[in-house]
């Protein structure tokens, strides 16, 4: 019995490490694009546009990656629920890594002309599909290896890959910027993209050593694998999918304002130094390494909805103070603004994975949870920097952006209240009565 327990713990530890390491690499790649899109891409790929139009066009390519994420969730959700979590996680890591490295060697508009932004968009789509398939598998691999009483914590551990990926990508851009100096906009920005090769190798080595999750292994043993898991999730649980997407508005839209749009707002609108904003983001991301699993743990003790609801309210209340602190241009207050913003985000992001994943049975969980989670990319994360940039250009003020955050919080709170409360059974057969499940 002892050997069996020790073996289970070993595989659980490997699953958590593999999920977290792989997710970190995926988000390093994804965030790296957002950071460089705010700082460099308008000049490299859209040189003929005005500064404000260039920013909008650059953030449009950022949005394309978000739009591709539900596609990735559907593709890899299907295979993740059909053949297992492990194989899909190896594939998503490769797809994201290859797209990132190719962006690092992509010539700019001066060399390729119109083909340069077109290729950039295609590679961004590849990134989006990769990260769209990544989240469901990594979260489920960790959560399904964990005990029932700690699934909030277990599912939050891969979520740490978000602040860790943000930390690494911001640090890489900061180091490359300092090392290349004035040459950052010519070749320095490419270095962090090329470094992704090393991270991919590490991630693949870790993920190849992981066993399939016990929950999915049990589904296969019971021969309860769904033939069309994506369609089954959409047909049986549309309410769960839609509320999962809208409940993320208060988390995801402000998050991409806090880490991506803030670079444009700070440097272009407030005249602050790029390095100062990057350093503030580094500190905030470091705090996130603790705050994300902390709130995941608290959701095990006090309930997912309660903790998540607190986070939604905090996001709405912080909308105006956040920009007020930034507008002071004071280093200390700007640092405070950025750090608090990511703590507010962590209140929601910690319990979020378990909150969404537990709404679906094991044999459609990768598909259902992935679709709900990634649909938010189209309505929240992707449009947020675009909306903020457009509002700032039209009004010259952050007031409209703050009201946008408040609106997102209101919608998320409504979605949380409408989210079905009863979790589905561990596995559902193709003949499961959806009305009985929601009774």
Coordinates of C-alpha atoms in Angstrom, one line a residue:
X1 CA 0.0 0.0 0.0
X2 CA 2.9 2.3 0.9
X3 CA 4.6 1.8 -2.5
X4 CA 1.3 2.5 -4.3
X5 CA 0.8 5.7 -2.3
X6 CA 4.3 6.8 -2.9
X7 CA 4.0 6.1 -6.7
X8 CA 0.7 8.1 -6.8
X9 CA 2.4 11.0 -5.1
X10 CA 5.3 10.8 -7.5
X11 CA 3.1 10.9 -10.5
X12 CA 1.0 13.7 -9.0
X13 CA 4.1 15.8 -8.5
X14 CA 5.2 15.1 -12.0
X15 CA 1.8 16.1 -13.4
X16 CA 1.8 19.3 -11.5
X17 CA 5.4 20.2 -12.5
X18 CA 4.8 19.3 -16.1
X19 CA 1.5 21.3 -16.2
X20 CA 3.0 24.3 -14.6
X21 CA 6.3 24.3 -16.6
X22 CA 4.5 23.8 -19.9
X23 CA 1.9 26.5 -19.1
X24 CA 4.7 28.9 -18.1
X25 CA 6.4 28.4 -21.5
X26 CA 3.2 28.8 -23.4
X27 CA 2.3 32.0 -21.5
X28 CA 5.9 33.3 -21.9
X29 CA 5.4 33.1 -25.6
X30 CA 1.9 34.6 -25.6
X31 CA 2.8 37.5 -23.2
X32 CA 6.0 38.2 -25.0
X33 CA 4.0 39.0 -28.1
X34 CA 1.8 41.3 -26.2
X35 CA 4.7 43.2 -24.7
X36 CA 6.6 43.6 -27.9
X37 CA 3.3 44.5 -29.8
X38 CA 2.9 47.4 -27.5
X39 CA 6.5 48.6 -27.7
X40 CA 7.9 47.7 -31.1
X41 CA 5.5 46.2 -33.7
X42 CA 3.8 49.5 -34.7
X43 CA 7.2 50.7 -36.1
X44 CA 8.4 47.3 -37.5
X45 CA 5.3 46.0 -39.2
X46 CA 3.1 49.2 -39.6
X47 CA 5.6 52.0 -40.3
X48 CA 3.3 53.9 -42.7
X49 CA 0.6 54.5 -40.1
X50 CA 0.4 57.3 -37.6
X51 CA 1.6 56.5 -34.1
X52 CA -2.0 56.0 -32.8
X53 CA -3.1 54.0 -35.8
X54 CA 0.0 51.9 -35.6
X55 CA -0.8 51.0 -32.0
X56 CA -4.4 50.0 -33.0
X57 CA -3.1 47.9 -35.9
X58 CA -0.6 46.2 -33.6
X59 CA -3.2 45.4 -31.0
X60 CA -5.4 44.1 -33.8
X61 CA -2.8 41.4 -34.5
X62 CA -2.8 40.7 -30.8
X63 CA -6.6 40.2 -31.0
X64 CA -6.2 37.7 -33.8
X65 CA -4.4 35.4 -31.3
X66 CA -7.3 35.7 -28.9
X67 CA -9.8 35.0 -31.6
X68 CA -7.9 31.8 -32.5
X69 CA -8.0 30.5 -29.0
X70 CA -11.5 29.0 -29.1
X71 CA -10.5 27.2 -32.3
X72 CA -7.6 25.7 -30.4
X73 CA -9.9 24.8 -27.5
X74 CA -12.2 22.9 -29.9
X75 CA -9.5 21.1 -31.8
X76 CA -7.4 20.0 -28.8
X77 CA -10.5 19.6 -26.6
X78 CA -11.7 16.9 -29.1
X79 CA -8.5 15.0 -29.0
X80 CA -7.9 15.6 -25.3
X81 CA -11.2 14.0 -24.5
X82 CA -10.7 11.3 -27.1
X83 CA -7.1 10.1 -26.7
X84 CA -6.0 11.8 -23.5
X85 CA -4.5 14.9 -21.9
X86 CA -0.8 14.0 -22.3
X87 CA -0.6 13.8 -26.1
X88 CA -2.4 17.0 -26.7
X89 CA -0.2 18.9 -24.2
X90 CA 2.9 17.9 -26.1
X91 CA 1.4 19.0 -29.4
X92 CA 0.2 22.4 -28.0
X93 CA 3.7 23.1 -26.6
X94 CA 5.3 22.4 -30.0
X95 CA 2.8 24.5 -31.9
X96 CA 3.2 27.5 -29.7
X97 CA 7.0 27.2 -29.6
X98 CA 7.5 27.0 -33.3
X99 CA 5.2 29.9 -34.0
X100 CA 7.1 32.0 -31.4
X101 CA 10.5 31.2 -32.8
X102 CA 9.4 32.1 -36.4
X103 CA 8.1 35.5 -35.2
X104 CA 11.6 36.1 -33.9
X105 CA 13.1 35.7 -37.3
X106 CA 10.3 37.3 -39.3
X107 CA 11.6 40.3 -41.4
X108 CA 9.7 43.6 -41.0
X109 CA 7.7 45.7 -43.4
X110 CA 10.8 47.3 -44.8
X111 CA 12.0 43.9 -46.1
X112 CA 8.8 42.0 -47.0
X113 CA 6.3 44.8 -47.5
X114 CA 2.7 43.9 -47.0
X115 CA 3.6 40.2 -46.6
X116 CA 5.3 41.0 -43.2
X117 CA 2.1 41.8 -41.3
X118 CA 0.2 39.0 -43.1
X119 CA 2.8 36.4 -41.9
X120 CA 2.8 38.0 -38.5
X121 CA -1.0 37.5 -38.3
X122 CA -0.7 33.8 -39.4
X123 CA 2.0 33.1 -36.8
X124 CA -0.1 34.8 -34.2
X125 CA -3.0 32.5 -35.1
X126 CA -0.7 29.6 -34.6
X127 CA 0.1 31.0 -31.1
X128 CA -3.6 31.4 -30.4
X129 CA -4.5 27.9 -31.4
X130 CA -1.7 26.5 -29.3
X131 CA -2.5 28.4 -26.1
X132 CA -6.2 27.7 -26.7
X133 CA -5.6 24.0 -26.5
X134 CA -3.1 24.3 -23.6
X135 CA -5.2 25.6 -20.8
X136 CA -7.7 22.8 -20.6
X137 CA -5.1 20.0 -20.7
X138 CA -2.7 21.5 -18.2
X139 CA -5.3 22.4 -15.6
X140 CA -7.1 19.1 -15.9
X141 CA -3.9 17.1 -15.7
X142 CA -3.1 18.7 -12.4
X143 CA -6.6 18.8 -11.0
X144 CA -7.4 15.2 -11.9
X145 CA -4.3 13.9 -10.2
X146 CA -5.3 15.8 -7.0
X147 CA -7.6 14.8 -4.1
X148 CA -11.2 16.1 -4.2
X149 CA -10.7 18.3 -1.2
X150 CA -7.8 20.2 -2.8
X151 CA -8.8 20.6 -6.4
X152 CA -9.0 24.3 -6.1
X153 CA -5.4 24.4 -5.1
X154 CA -4.3 21.8 -7.6
X155 CA -6.0 23.4 -10.5
X156 CA -4.6 26.8 -9.6
X157 CA -1.0 25.6 -9.7
X158 CA -0.8 25.5 -13.6
X159 CA -2.4 28.9 -13.4
X160 CA 0.8 30.1 -11.7
X161 CA 2.2 29.7 -15.2
X162 CA 0.5 33.0 -16.1
X163 CA 2.4 35.2 -13.6
X164 CA 5.6 33.1 -14.1
X165 CA 5.3 33.4 -17.9
X166 CA 4.7 37.1 -17.5
X167 CA 7.7 37.4 -15.2
X168 CA 10.0 35.6 -17.6
X169 CA 8.7 37.4 -20.7
X170 CA 8.9 40.8 -19.1
X171 CA 12.4 40.0 -17.7
X172 CA 13.5 38.8 -21.1
X173 CA 12.3 42.0 -22.8
X174 CA 13.9 44.1 -20.0
X175 CA 17.3 42.4 -20.3
X176 CA 17.2 42.5 -24.2
X177 CA 16.2 46.2 -24.1
X178 CA 19.0 47.1 -21.7
X179 CA 21.6 45.0 -23.6
X180 CA 20.7 46.2 -27.1
X181 CA 19.9 49.9 -26.1
X182 CA 18.9 51.9 -29.2
X183 CA 19.1 48.7 -31.3
X184 CA 16.2 47.1 -29.4
X185 CA 13.8 48.1 -32.2
X186 CA 16.0 46.6 -34.9
X187 CA 17.3 43.3 -33.5
X188 CA 17.1 43.4 -29.7
X189 CA 13.3 42.5 -29.6
X190 CA 14.0 39.3 -31.4
X191 CA 16.2 37.7 -28.8
X192 CA 13.5 36.8 -26.3
X193 CA 11.5 35.1 -29.1
X194 CA 14.5 33.0 -30.1
X195 CA 15.2 32.0 -26.5
X196 CA 11.9 30.1 -26.7
X197 CA 13.8 27.2 -28.3
X198 CA 15.5 26.5 -25.0
X199 CA 12.2 26.6 -23.0
X200 CA 10.5 24.3 -25.5
X201 CA 13.2 21.7 -25.1
X202 CA 12.8 21.8 -21.3
X203 CA 9.0 21.6 -21.5
X204 CA 9.0 18.7 -23.9
X205 CA 11.4 16.7 -21.6
X206 CA 9.2 17.3 -18.6
X207 CA 5.9 16.5 -20.3
X208 CA 7.1 13.3 -21.9
X209 CA 7.7 11.8 -18.4
X210 CA 4.1 12.3 -17.2
X211 CA 1.4 9.6 -17.0
X212 CA -2.1 10.1 -18.2
X213 CA -4.6 11.5 -15.6
X214 CA -6.3 8.8 -13.4
X215 CA -9.7 10.3 -14.1
X216 CA -9.3 10.0 -17.9
X217 CA -7.8 6.5 -17.5
X218 CA -11.0 5.6 -15.6
X219 CA -13.2 7.0 -18.4
X220 CA -11.3 4.7 -20.9
X221 CA -11.6 1.7 -18.6
X222 CA -15.4 2.3 -18.4
X223 CA -15.5 2.8 -22.2
X224 CA -17.2 6.1 -21.6
X225 CA -15.1 8.1 -24.1
X226 CA -17.4 10.5 -26.0
X227 CA -17.2 10.1 -29.8
X228 CA -17.8 13.9 -30.4
X229 CA -16.9 15.6 -27.1
X230 CA -17.0 19.1 -28.4
X231 CA -20.5 18.7 -29.8
X232 CA -21.6 16.9 -26.7
X233 CA -20.4 19.7 -24.5
X234 CA -22.2 22.3 -26.6
X235 CA -25.4 20.3 -26.9
X236 CA -25.7 19.3 -23.2
X237 CA -24.1 22.3 -21.4
X238 CA -24.5 25.5 -23.4
X239 CA -25.3 27.4 -20.1
X240 CA -22.2 26.2 -18.5
X241 CA -20.1 27.2 -21.5
X242 CA -21.6 30.7 -21.8
X243 CA -21.5 31.5 -18.1
X244 CA -17.9 30.3 -18.0
X245 CA -17.0 32.8 -20.8
X246 CA -18.8 35.8 -19.3
X247 CA -17.7 35.2 -15.8
X248 CA -14.2 35.8 -17.1
X249 CA -14.9 39.3 -18.3
X250 CA -13.9 40.9 -15.0
X251 CA -10.7 38.9 -14.9
X252 CA -9.4 38.8 -18.4
X253 CA -10.3 42.2 -19.9
X254 CA -8.7 44.2 -17.0
X255 CA -5.7 41.8 -16.9
X256 CA -4.7 42.6 -20.5
X257 CA -5.1 46.3 -19.7
X258 CA -3.0 45.9 -16.6
X259 CA -0.1 44.1 -18.4
X260 CA -0.3 45.1 -22.1
X261 CA -2.1 48.4 -22.6
X262 CA -0.4 49.9 -19.6
X263 CA 2.8 49.9 -21.5
X264 CA 1.3 52.0 -24.3
X265 CA -0.6 54.2 -21.8
X266 CA 2.4 54.8 -19.7
X267 CA 5.0 55.4 -22.4
X268 CA 2.9 57.3 -25.0
X269 CA 0.3 59.1 -22.9
X270 CA 2.1 59.7 -19.6
X271 CA 5.7 60.0 -21.0
X272 CA 7.1 57.4 -18.5
X273 CA 10.1 55.2 -19.1
X274 CA 9.6 51.8 -20.6
X275 CA 12.0 50.2 -18.1
X276 CA 10.1 51.6 -15.1
X277 CA 6.8 50.0 -16.3
X278 CA 8.5 46.7 -17.1
X279 CA 10.0 46.6 -13.6
X280 CA 6.7 47.3 -12.0
X281 CA 5.2 44.4 -14.0
X282 CA 8.0 42.2 -12.8
X283 CA 7.3 42.9 -9.2
X284 CA 3.6 42.3 -9.7
X285 CA 4.2 39.0 -11.5
X286 CA 6.4 37.9 -8.7
X287 CA 3.6 38.6 -6.2
X288 CA 1.3 36.6 -8.4
X289 CA 3.4 33.4 -7.8
X290 CA 2.0 33.4 -4.3
X291 CA -1.4 35.1 -4.7
X292 CA -2.7 32.8 -7.4
X293 CA -2.3 29.5 -5.5
X294 CA -3.3 31.2 -2.3
X295 CA -6.7 32.1 -3.6
X296 CA -7.0 28.7 -5.2
X297 CA -6.5 27.2 -1.7
X298 CA -9.0 29.6 -0.2
X299 CA -11.6 28.5 -2.7
X300 CA -11.2 24.9 -1.3
X301 CA -12.0 26.3 2.2
X302 CA -14.6 28.9 1.5
X303 CA -16.1 28.0 -1.9
X304 CA -15.2 28.9 -5.5
X305 CA -18.1 31.3 -6.0
X306 CA -17.6 33.2 -2.8
X307 CA -13.9 33.9 -3.5
X308 CA -14.5 34.6 -7.2
X309 CA -17.3 37.0 -6.4
X310 CA -15.0 38.9 -4.0
X311 CA -12.6 39.3 -6.9
X312 CA -15.2 40.5 -9.3
X313 CA -16.3 43.2 -6.8
X314 CA -12.7 44.2 -6.2
X315 CA -12.1 44.6 -10.0
X316 CA -15.0 46.9 -10.4
X317 CA -14.0 49.0 -7.3
X318 CA -10.4 49.3 -8.5
X319 CA -11.1 50.5 -12.0
X320 CA -10.9 54.3 -11.2
X321 CA -8.1 54.1 -8.5
X322 CA -5.9 52.2 -10.8
X323 CA -5.7 54.9 -13.4
X324 CA -5.6 57.6 -10.8
X325 CA -2.5 56.0 -9.4
X326 CA -0.9 55.7 -12.8
X327 CA -1.7 59.3 -13.7
X328 CA 0.4 60.6 -10.7
X329 CA 3.5 59.4 -12.7
X330 CA 5.1 58.7 -9.2
X331 CA 7.3 55.6 -9.4
X332 CA 6.0 54.3 -6.0
X333 CA 2.4 54.9 -6.8
X334 CA 2.7 53.4 -10.3
X335 CA 4.3 50.3 -8.7
X336 CA 1.5 50.1 -6.2
X337 CA -1.1 50.4 -9.0
X338 CA 0.4 47.6 -11.0
X339 CA 1.0 45.2 -8.0
X340 CA -2.6 45.7 -6.6
X341 CA -4.0 45.2 -10.1
X342 CA -2.5 41.7 -10.3
X343 CA -3.5 40.8 -6.8
X344 CA -7.1 41.7 -7.7
X345 CA -6.7 39.5 -10.8
X346 CA -5.4 36.6 -8.7
X347 CA -8.5 36.6 -6.5
X348 CA -10.4 35.5 -9.5
X349 CA -7.7 33.6 -11.4
X350 CA -6.8 31.3 -8.4
X351 CA -10.2 29.6 -8.1
X352 CA -11.2 30.0 -11.8
X353 CA -9.8 26.8 -13.2
X354 CA -11.7 24.5 -10.7
X355 CA -14.8 26.7 -10.9
X356 CA -15.1 26.2 -14.7
X357 CA -13.7 22.6 -14.9
X358 CA -16.0 21.2 -12.2
X359 CA -19.0 22.1 -14.3
X360 CA -18.3 19.3 -16.8
X361 CA -18.0 15.6 -16.7
X362 CA -14.6 14.0 -17.2
X363 CA -15.2 12.7 -20.7
X364 CA -16.2 16.2 -22.0
X365 CA -14.3 18.3 -19.5
X366 CA -11.4 19.2 -21.8
X367 CA -13.8 20.3 -24.5
X368 CA -16.4 22.0 -22.3
X369 CA -14.1 23.8 -19.9
X370 CA -11.7 24.8 -22.8
X371 CA -14.5 26.3 -24.9
X372 CA -16.0 28.3 -22.0
X373 CA -12.6 29.5 -20.9
X374 CA -11.3 30.4 -24.4
X375 CA -14.5 32.1 -25.6
X376 CA -13.7 34.8 -23.2
X377 CA -10.7 35.6 -25.3
X378 CA -13.0 36.8 -28.1
X379 CA -15.2 38.9 -25.8
X380 CA -12.7 40.0 -23.2
X381 CA -9.0 39.6 -23.5
X382 CA -8.7 40.3 -27.2
X383 CA -10.9 43.4 -27.6
X384 CA -9.7 45.0 -24.3
X385 CA -6.5 46.7 -25.5
X386 CA -8.2 47.7 -28.7
X387 CA -11.1 49.2 -26.9
X388 CA -8.9 51.0 -24.4
X389 CA -6.6 52.3 -27.2
X390 CA -9.6 53.6 -29.1
X391 CA -11.2 55.2 -26.1
X392 CA -7.9 56.9 -25.2
X393 CA -7.5 58.2 -28.7
X394 CA -11.0 59.5 -28.9
X395 CA -11.2 61.1 -25.5
X396 CA -7.6 61.6 -24.3
X397 CA -8.7 60.3 -20.9
X398 CA -8.8 57.0 -19.0
X399 CA -12.3 57.6 -17.6
X400 CA -14.0 55.7 -20.3
X401 CA -11.6 52.8 -19.8
X402 CA -12.4 52.7 -16.1
X403 CA -16.1 52.5 -16.9
X404 CA -15.4 49.7 -19.3
X405 CA -13.8 47.7 -16.5
X406 CA -16.8 48.4 -14.3
X407 CA -19.2 47.1 -17.0
X408 CA -17.1 44.0 -17.3
X409 CA -17.4 43.4 -13.5
X410 CA -21.2 43.8 -13.6
X411 CA -21.6 41.3 -16.5
X412 CA -19.3 38.8 -14.7
X413 CA -21.2 39.1 -11.5
X414 CA -24.5 38.3 -13.3
X415 CA -22.8 35.4 -15.1
X416 CA -21.6 34.0 -11.7
X417 CA -25.1 34.1 -10.3
X418 CA -26.5 32.3 -13.4
X419 CA -23.7 29.7 -13.4
X420 CA -25.2 26.2 -12.7
X421 CA -24.4 25.2 -9.2
X422 CA -24.5 21.5 -9.4
X423 CA -21.3 19.8 -10.7
X424 CA -21.8 17.1 -13.3
X425 CA -20.9 13.5 -12.5
X426 CA -17.4 12.2 -13.2
X427 CA -18.4 10.8 -16.6
X428 CA -21.4 11.1 -18.8
X429 CA -22.5 8.7 -21.4
X430 CA -23.7 9.8 -24.8
X431 CA -27.2 9.1 -23.7
X432 CA -27.1 11.4 -20.6
X433 CA -30.3 13.5 -20.2
X434 CA -29.1 17.1 -20.1
X435 CA -32.3 18.3 -18.4
X436 CA -31.8 15.8 -15.6
X437 CA -28.2 17.1 -15.2
X438 CA -29.4 20.6 -14.7
X439 CA -32.4 19.8 -12.4

